[in-house]
Tab-separated table of C-alpha atoms in Angstrom:
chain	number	residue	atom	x	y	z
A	863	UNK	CA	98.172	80.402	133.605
A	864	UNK	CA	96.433	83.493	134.355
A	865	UNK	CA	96.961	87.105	132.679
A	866	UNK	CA	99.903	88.366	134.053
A	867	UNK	CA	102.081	84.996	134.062
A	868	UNK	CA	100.963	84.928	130.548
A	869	UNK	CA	102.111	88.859	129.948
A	870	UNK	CA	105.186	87.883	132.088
A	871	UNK	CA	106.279	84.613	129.809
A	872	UNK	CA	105.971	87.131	126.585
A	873	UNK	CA	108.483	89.442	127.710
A	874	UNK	CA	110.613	86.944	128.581
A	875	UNK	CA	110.416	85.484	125.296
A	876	UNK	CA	110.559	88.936	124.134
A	877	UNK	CA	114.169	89.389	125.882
A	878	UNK	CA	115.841	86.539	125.514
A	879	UNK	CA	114.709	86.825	121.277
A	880	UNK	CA	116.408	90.334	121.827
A	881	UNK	CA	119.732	88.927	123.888
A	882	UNK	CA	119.737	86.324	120.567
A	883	UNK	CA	119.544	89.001	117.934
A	884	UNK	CA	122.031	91.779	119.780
A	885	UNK	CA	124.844	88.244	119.858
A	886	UNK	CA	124.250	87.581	116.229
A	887	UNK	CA	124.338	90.917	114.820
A	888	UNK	CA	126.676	89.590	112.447
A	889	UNK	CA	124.387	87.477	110.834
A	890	UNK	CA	121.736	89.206	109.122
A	891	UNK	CA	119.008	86.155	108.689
A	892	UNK	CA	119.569	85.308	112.428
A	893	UNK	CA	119.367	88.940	113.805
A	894	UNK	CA	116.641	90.671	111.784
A	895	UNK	CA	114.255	87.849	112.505
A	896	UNK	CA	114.982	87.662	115.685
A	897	UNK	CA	114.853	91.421	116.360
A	898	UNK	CA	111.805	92.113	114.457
A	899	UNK	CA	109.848	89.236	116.830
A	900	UNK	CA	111.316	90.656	119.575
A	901	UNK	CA	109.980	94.033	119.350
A	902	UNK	CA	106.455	92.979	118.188
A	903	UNK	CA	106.455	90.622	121.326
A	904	UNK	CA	107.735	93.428	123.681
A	905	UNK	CA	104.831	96.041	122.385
A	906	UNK	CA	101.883	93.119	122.336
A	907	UNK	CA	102.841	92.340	125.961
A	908	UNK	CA	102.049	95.965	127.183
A	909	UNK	CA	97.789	94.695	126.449
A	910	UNK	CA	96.136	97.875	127.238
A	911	UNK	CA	98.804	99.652	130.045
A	912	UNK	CA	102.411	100.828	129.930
A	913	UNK	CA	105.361	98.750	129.000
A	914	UNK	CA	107.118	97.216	131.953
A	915	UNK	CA	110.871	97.538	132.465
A	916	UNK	CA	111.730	94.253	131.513
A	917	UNK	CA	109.815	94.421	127.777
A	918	UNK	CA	111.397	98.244	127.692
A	919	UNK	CA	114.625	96.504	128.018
A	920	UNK	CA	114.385	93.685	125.110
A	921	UNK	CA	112.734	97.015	123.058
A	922	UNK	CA	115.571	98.780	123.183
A	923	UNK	CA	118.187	95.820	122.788
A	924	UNK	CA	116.511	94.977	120.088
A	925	UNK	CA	115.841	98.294	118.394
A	926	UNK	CA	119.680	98.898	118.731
A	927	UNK	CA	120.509	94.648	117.376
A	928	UNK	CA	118.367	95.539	114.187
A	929	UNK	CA	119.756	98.956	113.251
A	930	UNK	CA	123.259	97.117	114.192
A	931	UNK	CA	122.951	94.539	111.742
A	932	UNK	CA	121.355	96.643	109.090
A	933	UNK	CA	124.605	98.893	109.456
A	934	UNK	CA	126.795	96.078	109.299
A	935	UNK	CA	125.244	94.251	106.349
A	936	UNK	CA	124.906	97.347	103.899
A	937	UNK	CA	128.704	98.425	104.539
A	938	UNK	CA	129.075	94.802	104.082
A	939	UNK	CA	127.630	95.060	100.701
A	940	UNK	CA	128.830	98.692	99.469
A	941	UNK	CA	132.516	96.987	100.248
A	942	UNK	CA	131.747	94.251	98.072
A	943	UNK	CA	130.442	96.611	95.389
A	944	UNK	CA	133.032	99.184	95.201
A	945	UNK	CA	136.184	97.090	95.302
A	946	UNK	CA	137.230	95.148	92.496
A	947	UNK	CA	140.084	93.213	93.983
A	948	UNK	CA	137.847	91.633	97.210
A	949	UNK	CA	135.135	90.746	94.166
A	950	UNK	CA	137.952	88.795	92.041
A	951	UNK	CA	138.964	86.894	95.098
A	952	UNK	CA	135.283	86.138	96.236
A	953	UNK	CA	134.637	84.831	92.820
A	954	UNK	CA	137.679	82.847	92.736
A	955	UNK	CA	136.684	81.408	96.317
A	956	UNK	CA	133.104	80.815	94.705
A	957	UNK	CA	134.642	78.940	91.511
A	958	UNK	CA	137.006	76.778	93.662
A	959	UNK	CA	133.596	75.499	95.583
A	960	UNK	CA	131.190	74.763	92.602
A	961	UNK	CA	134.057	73.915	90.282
A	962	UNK	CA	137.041	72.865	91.885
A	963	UNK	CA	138.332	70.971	88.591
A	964	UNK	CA	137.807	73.816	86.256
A	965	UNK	CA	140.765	74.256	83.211
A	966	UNK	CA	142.354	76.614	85.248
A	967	UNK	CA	142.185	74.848	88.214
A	968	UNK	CA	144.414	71.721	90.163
A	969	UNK	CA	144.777	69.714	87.364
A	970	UNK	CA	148.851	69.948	87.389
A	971	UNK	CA	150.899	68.057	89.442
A	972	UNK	CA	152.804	71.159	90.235
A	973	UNK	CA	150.254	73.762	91.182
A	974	UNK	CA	149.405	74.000	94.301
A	975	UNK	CA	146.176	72.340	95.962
A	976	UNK	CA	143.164	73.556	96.688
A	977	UNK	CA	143.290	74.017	100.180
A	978	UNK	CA	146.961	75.348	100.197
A	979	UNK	CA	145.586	78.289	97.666
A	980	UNK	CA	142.259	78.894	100.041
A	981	UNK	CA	144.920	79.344	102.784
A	982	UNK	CA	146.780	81.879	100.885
A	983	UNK	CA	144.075	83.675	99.386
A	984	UNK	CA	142.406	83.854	102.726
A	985	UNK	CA	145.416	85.213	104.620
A	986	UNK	CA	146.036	87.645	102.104
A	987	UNK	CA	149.401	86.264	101.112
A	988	UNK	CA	148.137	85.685	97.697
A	989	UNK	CA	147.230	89.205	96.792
A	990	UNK	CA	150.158	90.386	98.120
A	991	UNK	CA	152.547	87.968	95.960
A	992	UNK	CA	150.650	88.930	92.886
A	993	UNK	CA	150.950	92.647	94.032
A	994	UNK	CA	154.768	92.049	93.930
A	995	UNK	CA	155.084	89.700	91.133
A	996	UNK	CA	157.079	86.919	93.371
A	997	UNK	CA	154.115	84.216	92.980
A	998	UNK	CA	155.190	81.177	91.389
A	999	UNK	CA	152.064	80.602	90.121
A	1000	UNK	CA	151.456	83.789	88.139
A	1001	UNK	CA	149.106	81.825	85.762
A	1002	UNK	CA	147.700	78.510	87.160
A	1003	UNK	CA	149.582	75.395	85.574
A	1004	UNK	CA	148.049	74.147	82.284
A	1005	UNK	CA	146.996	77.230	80.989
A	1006	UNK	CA	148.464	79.435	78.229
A	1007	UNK	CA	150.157	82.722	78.710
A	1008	UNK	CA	147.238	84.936	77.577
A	1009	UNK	CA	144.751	83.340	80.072
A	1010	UNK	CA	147.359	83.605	82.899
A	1011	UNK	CA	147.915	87.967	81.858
A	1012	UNK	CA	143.757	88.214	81.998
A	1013	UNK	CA	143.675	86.590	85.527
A	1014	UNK	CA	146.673	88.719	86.742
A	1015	UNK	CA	144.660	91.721	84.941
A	1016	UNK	CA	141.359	91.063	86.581
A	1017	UNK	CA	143.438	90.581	90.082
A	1018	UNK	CA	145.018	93.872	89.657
A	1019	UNK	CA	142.673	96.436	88.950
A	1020	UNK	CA	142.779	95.930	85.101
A	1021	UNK	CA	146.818	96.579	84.831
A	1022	UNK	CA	148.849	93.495	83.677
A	1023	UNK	CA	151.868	93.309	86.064
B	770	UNK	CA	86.267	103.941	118.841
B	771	UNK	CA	89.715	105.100	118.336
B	772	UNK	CA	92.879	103.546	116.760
B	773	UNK	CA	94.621	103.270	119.950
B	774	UNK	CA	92.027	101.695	122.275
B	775	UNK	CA	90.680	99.016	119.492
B	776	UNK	CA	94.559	98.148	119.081
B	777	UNK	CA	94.680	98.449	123.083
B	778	UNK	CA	91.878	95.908	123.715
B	779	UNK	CA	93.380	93.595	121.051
B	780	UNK	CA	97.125	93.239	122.673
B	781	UNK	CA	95.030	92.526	126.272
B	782	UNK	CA	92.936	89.894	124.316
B	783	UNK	CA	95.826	88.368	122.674
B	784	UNK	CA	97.710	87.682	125.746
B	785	UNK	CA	96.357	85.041	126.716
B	786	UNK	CA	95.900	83.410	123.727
B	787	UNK	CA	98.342	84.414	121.429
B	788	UNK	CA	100.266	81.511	121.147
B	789	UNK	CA	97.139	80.071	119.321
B	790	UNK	CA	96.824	82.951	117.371
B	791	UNK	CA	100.543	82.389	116.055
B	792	UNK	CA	99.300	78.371	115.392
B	793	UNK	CA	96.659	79.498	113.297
B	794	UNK	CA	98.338	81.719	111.509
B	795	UNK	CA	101.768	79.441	111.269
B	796	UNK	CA	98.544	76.768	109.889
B	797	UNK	CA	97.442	79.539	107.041
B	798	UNK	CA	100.813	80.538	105.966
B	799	UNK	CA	101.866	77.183	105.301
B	800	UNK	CA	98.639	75.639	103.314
B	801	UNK	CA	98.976	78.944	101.445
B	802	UNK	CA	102.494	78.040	100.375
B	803	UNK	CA	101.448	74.438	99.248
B	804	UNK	CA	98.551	76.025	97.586
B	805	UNK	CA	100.829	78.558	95.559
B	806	UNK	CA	103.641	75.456	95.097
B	807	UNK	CA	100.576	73.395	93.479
B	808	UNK	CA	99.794	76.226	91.099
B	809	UNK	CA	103.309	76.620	90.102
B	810	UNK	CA	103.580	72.972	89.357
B	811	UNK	CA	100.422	73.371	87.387
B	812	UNK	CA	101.640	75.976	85.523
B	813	UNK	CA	104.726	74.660	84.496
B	814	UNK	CA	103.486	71.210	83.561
B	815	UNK	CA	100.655	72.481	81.710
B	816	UNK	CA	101.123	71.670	77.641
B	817	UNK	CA	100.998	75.040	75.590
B	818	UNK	CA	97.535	74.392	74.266
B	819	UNK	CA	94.112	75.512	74.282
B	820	UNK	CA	93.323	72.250	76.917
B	821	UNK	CA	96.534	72.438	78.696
B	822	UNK	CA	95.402	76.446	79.115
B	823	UNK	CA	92.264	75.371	80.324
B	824	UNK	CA	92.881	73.411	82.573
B	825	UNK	CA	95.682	75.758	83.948
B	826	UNK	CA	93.281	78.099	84.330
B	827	UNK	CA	90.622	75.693	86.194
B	828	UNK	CA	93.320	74.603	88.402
B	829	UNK	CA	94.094	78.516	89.397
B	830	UNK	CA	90.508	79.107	89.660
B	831	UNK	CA	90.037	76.465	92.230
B	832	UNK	CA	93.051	76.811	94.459
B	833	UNK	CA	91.790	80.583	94.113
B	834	UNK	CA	88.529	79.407	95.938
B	835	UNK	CA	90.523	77.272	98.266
B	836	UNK	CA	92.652	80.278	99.617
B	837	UNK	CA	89.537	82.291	100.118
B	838	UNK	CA	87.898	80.303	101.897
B	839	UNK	CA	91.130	79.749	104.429
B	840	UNK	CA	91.008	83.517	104.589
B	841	UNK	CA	87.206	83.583	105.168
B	842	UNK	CA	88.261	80.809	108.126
B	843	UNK	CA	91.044	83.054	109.371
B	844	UNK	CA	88.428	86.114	109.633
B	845	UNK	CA	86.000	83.672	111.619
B	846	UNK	CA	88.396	82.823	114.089
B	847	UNK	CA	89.545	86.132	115.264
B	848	UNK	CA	86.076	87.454	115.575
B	849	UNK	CA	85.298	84.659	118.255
B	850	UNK	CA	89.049	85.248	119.613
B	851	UNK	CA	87.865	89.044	119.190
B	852	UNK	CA	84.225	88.339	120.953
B	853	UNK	CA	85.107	85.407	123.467
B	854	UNK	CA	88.895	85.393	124.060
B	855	UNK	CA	89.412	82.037	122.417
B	856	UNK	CA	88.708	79.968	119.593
B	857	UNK	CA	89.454	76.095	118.034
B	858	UNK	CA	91.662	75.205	115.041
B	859	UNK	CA	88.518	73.707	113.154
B	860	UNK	CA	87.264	77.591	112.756
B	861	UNK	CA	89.864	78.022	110.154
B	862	UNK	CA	87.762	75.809	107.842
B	863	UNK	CA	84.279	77.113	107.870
B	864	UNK	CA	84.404	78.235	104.615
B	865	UNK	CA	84.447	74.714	103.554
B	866	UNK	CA	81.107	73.720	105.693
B	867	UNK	CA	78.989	76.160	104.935
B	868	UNK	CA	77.489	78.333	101.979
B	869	UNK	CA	80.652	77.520	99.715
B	870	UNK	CA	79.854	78.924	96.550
B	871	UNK	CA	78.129	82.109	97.993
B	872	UNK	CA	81.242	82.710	99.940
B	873	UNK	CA	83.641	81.707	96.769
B	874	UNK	CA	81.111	84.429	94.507
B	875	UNK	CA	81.350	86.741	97.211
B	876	UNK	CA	85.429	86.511	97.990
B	877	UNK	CA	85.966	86.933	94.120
B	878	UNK	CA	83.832	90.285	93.422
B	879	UNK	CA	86.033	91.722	96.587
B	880	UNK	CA	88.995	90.401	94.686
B	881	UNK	CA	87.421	92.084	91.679
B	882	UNK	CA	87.156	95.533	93.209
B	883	UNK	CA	90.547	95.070	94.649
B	884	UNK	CA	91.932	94.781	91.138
B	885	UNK	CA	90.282	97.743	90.033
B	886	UNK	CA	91.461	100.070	92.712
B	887	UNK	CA	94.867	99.274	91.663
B	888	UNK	CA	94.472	99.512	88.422
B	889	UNK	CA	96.410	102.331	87.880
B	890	UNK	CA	99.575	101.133	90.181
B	891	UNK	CA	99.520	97.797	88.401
B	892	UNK	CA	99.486	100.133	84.712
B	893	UNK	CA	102.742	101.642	86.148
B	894	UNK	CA	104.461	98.968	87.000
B	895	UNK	CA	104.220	97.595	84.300
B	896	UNK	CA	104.901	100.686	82.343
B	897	UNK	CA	108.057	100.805	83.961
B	898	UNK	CA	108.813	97.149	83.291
B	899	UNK	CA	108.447	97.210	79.792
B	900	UNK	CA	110.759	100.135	79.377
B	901	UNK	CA	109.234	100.944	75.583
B	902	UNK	CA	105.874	102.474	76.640
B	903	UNK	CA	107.752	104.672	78.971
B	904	UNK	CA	107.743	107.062	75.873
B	905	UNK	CA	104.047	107.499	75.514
B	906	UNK	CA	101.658	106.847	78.626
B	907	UNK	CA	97.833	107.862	78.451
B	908	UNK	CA	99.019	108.982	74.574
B	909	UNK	CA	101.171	112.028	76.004
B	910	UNK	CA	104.853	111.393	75.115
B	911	UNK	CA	107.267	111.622	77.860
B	912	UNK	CA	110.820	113.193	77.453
B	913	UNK	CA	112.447	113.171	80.622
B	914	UNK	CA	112.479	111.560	84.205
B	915	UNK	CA	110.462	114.677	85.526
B	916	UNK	CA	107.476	114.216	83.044
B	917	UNK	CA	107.521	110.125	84.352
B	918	UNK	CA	107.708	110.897	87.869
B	919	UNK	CA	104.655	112.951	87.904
B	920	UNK	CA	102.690	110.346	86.064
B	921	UNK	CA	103.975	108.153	88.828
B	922	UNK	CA	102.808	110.106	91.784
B	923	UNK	CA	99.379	110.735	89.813
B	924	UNK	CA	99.447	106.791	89.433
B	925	UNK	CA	99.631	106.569	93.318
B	926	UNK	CA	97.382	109.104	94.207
B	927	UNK	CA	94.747	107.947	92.023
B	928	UNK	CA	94.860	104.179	93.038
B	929	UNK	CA	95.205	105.392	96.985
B	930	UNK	CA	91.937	107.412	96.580
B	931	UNK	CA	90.152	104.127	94.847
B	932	UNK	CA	91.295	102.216	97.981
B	933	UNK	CA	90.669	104.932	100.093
B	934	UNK	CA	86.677	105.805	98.349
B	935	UNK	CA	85.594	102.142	97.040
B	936	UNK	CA	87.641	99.175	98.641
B	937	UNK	CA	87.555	100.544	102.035
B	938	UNK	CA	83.257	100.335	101.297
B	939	UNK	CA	83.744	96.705	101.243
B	940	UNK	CA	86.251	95.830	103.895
B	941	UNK	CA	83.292	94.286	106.305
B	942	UNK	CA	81.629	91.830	103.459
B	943	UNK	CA	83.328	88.892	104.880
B	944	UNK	CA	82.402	89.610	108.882
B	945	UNK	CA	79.053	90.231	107.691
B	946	UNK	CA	78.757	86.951	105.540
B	947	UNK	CA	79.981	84.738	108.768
B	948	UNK	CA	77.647	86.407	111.196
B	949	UNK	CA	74.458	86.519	108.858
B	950	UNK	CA	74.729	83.077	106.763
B	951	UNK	CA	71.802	83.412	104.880
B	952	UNK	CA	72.657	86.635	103.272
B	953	UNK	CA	73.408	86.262	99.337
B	954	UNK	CA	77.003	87.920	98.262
B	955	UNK	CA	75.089	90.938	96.602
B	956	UNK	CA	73.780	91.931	100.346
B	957	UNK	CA	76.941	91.384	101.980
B	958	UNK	CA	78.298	94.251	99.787
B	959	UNK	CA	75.523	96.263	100.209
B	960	UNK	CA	75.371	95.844	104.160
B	961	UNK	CA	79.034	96.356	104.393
B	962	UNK	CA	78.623	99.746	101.852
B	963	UNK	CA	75.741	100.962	104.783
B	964	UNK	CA	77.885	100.098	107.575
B	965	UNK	CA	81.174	101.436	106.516
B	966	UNK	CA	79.368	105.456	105.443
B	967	UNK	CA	80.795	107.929	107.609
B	968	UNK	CA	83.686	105.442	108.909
B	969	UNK	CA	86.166	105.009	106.128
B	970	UNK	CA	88.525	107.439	107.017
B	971	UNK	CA	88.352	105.637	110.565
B	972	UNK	CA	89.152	101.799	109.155
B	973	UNK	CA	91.775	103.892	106.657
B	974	UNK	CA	93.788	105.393	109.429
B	975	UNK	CA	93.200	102.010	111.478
B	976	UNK	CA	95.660	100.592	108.594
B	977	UNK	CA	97.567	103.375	108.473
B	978	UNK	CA	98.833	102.924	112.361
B	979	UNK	CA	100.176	99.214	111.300
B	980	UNK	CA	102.674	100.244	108.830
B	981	UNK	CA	105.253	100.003	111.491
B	982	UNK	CA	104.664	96.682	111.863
B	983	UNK	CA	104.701	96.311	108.035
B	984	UNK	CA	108.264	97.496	108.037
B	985	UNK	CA	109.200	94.776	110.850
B	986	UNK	CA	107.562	91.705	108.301
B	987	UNK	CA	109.738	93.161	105.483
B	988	UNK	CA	113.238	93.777	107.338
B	989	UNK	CA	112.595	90.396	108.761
B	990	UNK	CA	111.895	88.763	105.603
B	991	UNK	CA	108.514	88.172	106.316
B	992	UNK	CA	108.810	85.712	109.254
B	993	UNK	CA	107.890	88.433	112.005
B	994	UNK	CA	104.372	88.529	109.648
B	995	UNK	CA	103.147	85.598	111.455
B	996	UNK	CA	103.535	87.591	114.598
B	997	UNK	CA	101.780	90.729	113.181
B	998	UNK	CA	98.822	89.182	111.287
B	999	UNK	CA	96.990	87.758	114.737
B	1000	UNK	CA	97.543	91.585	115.742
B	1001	UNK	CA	96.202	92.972	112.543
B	1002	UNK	CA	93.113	90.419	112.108
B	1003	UNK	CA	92.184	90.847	115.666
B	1004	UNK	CA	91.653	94.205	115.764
B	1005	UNK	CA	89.755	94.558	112.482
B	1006	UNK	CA	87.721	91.918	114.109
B	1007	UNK	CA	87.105	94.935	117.019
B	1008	UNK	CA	86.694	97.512	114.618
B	1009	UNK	CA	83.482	95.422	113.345
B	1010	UNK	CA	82.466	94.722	116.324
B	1011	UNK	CA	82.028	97.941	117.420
B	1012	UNK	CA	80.679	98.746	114.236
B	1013	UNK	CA	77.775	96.503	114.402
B	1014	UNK	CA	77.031	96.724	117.841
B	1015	UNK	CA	77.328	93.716	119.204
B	1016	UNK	CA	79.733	94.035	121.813
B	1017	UNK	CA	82.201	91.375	122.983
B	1018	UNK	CA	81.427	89.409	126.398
B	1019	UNK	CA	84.912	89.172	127.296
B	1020	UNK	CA	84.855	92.620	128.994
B	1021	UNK	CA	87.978	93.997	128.100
């Protein structure tokens, strides 16, 4: 291969690294990696002239997957920070996956299973029944009153409906 | 000898070999990581006694030397990618074929120097850590954020212009050592000192111009490094080269 297929190939590279991290701007350890090779590629393929169009291109698809991601992840995590409901249910989520048999969990016959709560939770139907007070699981099964008013508590803001 | 056309010479070098460059560096990063995993493991296993302290200690020391003398390999191979344009894998390990111990001696009074120069970043940090001395630094009692803050900036100042007056002196031991085998570590320094009068402020803003780059390692979690450090050791490879006047073949 002589020098410009091999200046060629590394914009290429470069590009198609920047078409990868502008479609997974979503997610953060895909696209920042990605993004960051990317541009390095594009500006080490220019050697010692001008950038052609193509590594302009994957520079500026790139440049704009990067500070998209960045965006996206820190308002991500400010949501996360600043609202105390999303946190409950995220921690909830969290418990039901490393501890799925905890005291408050699906040990009654009657409560409802796992799944069926992750559905709930995750459609919002959950907060909204607590919100109202029509859930018939107020406090999970098995557990006494006092426990079930500190997880309604912790759901709602800190007020005990 | 500018920034711009040493960094411009190394991107048309690197093209066509790059790839390699990437290898080597892939080959570094990862004996570096078993190297740090086998001194954690020593660490931790290590009985809380004078011999299990010892031998901690031993065991640092050596896989110390060890990841010198990859980095002394490293340095080798991008001066012949920096001279010639290419290079083998079995560069990476010179420092294990020839003049070991000078090169171990010589790799730990630049690590020496290097400590000293940030002496007064690493006494912040630690200030800061340990939240207690906050209240009385260099025996002057602090009262409020304002008083710290200074001391902070006067930390980073001072440590910059150690870098910046002594380190910097020393930055071309290592180049020196693999071109000129038979000089002992104490000539290395001094033959890096004479080279490097009336060019630090060159090599400084030479660094300077990479911090870009540094951002891209960091926002990438440090896997667009291996990318970067090819760049980085190629053209410091230039930079000597130009220094000591033996010009590359390759014609670039």
């Amino acid at each position: 291969m002589n020098h410009s297929d091999n200046r060629s190939a590394m914009v290429t590279v470069s590009f198609v690294l920047a078409l990868v991290a502008f479609a997974s701007f979503q997610i953060f350890f895909i696209s920042l990696p990605c993004a960051s090779v990317s541009i390095i590629l594009a500006l080490i393929s220019r050697g010692d002239g001008p950038l052609v169009p193509r590594a302009k291109a994957a520079l500026a698809c790139a440049s704009a997957a990067a500070i998209l991601t960045t965006v996206l992840t820190m308002s991500a995590v400010y949501t996360y920070m600043h609202n105390p409901q999303l946190r409950a249910e995220v921690e909830q989520l969290y418990q039901y996956y490393t501890d799925p048999d905890a005291e408050n969990g699906s040990t009654d016959a009657s409560s409802k299973s796992g799944e069926a709560l992750l559905r709930e939770i995750l459609s919002g139907q959950y907060r909204a029944d607590k919100q109202s007070g029509t859930s018939s699981d107020t406090a999970p099964s098995g557990t006494d009153p006092q426990r079930a008013n500190e997880v309604s508590a912790t759901l709602n803001g800190g007020r005990v409906i | 000898m500018t920034s711009s056309s040493l960094k411009a010479r190394s991107r048309a070098i690197l093209i066509d070999c790059y790839a390699f460059a990437v290898f080597a560096s892939i080959i570094i990063s990862v004996l570096n990581i078993v190297l740090f995993c086998l001194g954690d493991l020593a660490s931790f296993s290590s009985r809380r006694n004078i011999v299990g302290s010892s031998l901690n200690l031993l065991i640092s020391l050596i896989l110390f030397a060890v990841s010198t003398l990859l980095q002394t390999g490293y340095c080798f191979l991008s001066l012949n990618i920096a001279r010639t344009g290419h290079a083998r894998i079995r560069d990476l390990f010179l420092g294990f074929r020839y003049h070991t111990g000078r090169l171990v001696l010589l790799s730990m009074a630049l690590t020496v120097i290097q400590y000293l120069c940030a002496f007064p970043l690493v006494y912040l940090i630690f200030a800061f850590l340990l939240q207690g001395t906050r209240t009385s630094m260099f025996g002057v009692s602090l009262s409020s954020d304002l008083q710290f803050a200074g001391i902070a900036i006067l930390c980073l100042l001072l440590s910059a212009l150690l870098y910046g007056v002594f380190y910097l002196l020393y930055d071309q031991a290592l180049f020196l050592f693999i071109d000129h085998q038979d000089y002992r570590f104490l000539q290395c320094l001094k033959e890096s000192r004479k080279m490097m009068y009336g060019h630090r402020i060159q090599l400084f803003l030479l660094n300077l111009s990479f911090i870009g780059y540094w951002v891209l390692s960091i926002l990438s979690l440090g896997t667009a490094y291996i990318c970067v450090k090819p760049y980085i050791a190629v053209t410091k490879a230039l930079f000597y080269v130009e220094l000591s006047g033996q010009r590359d073949p390759y014609g670039i």
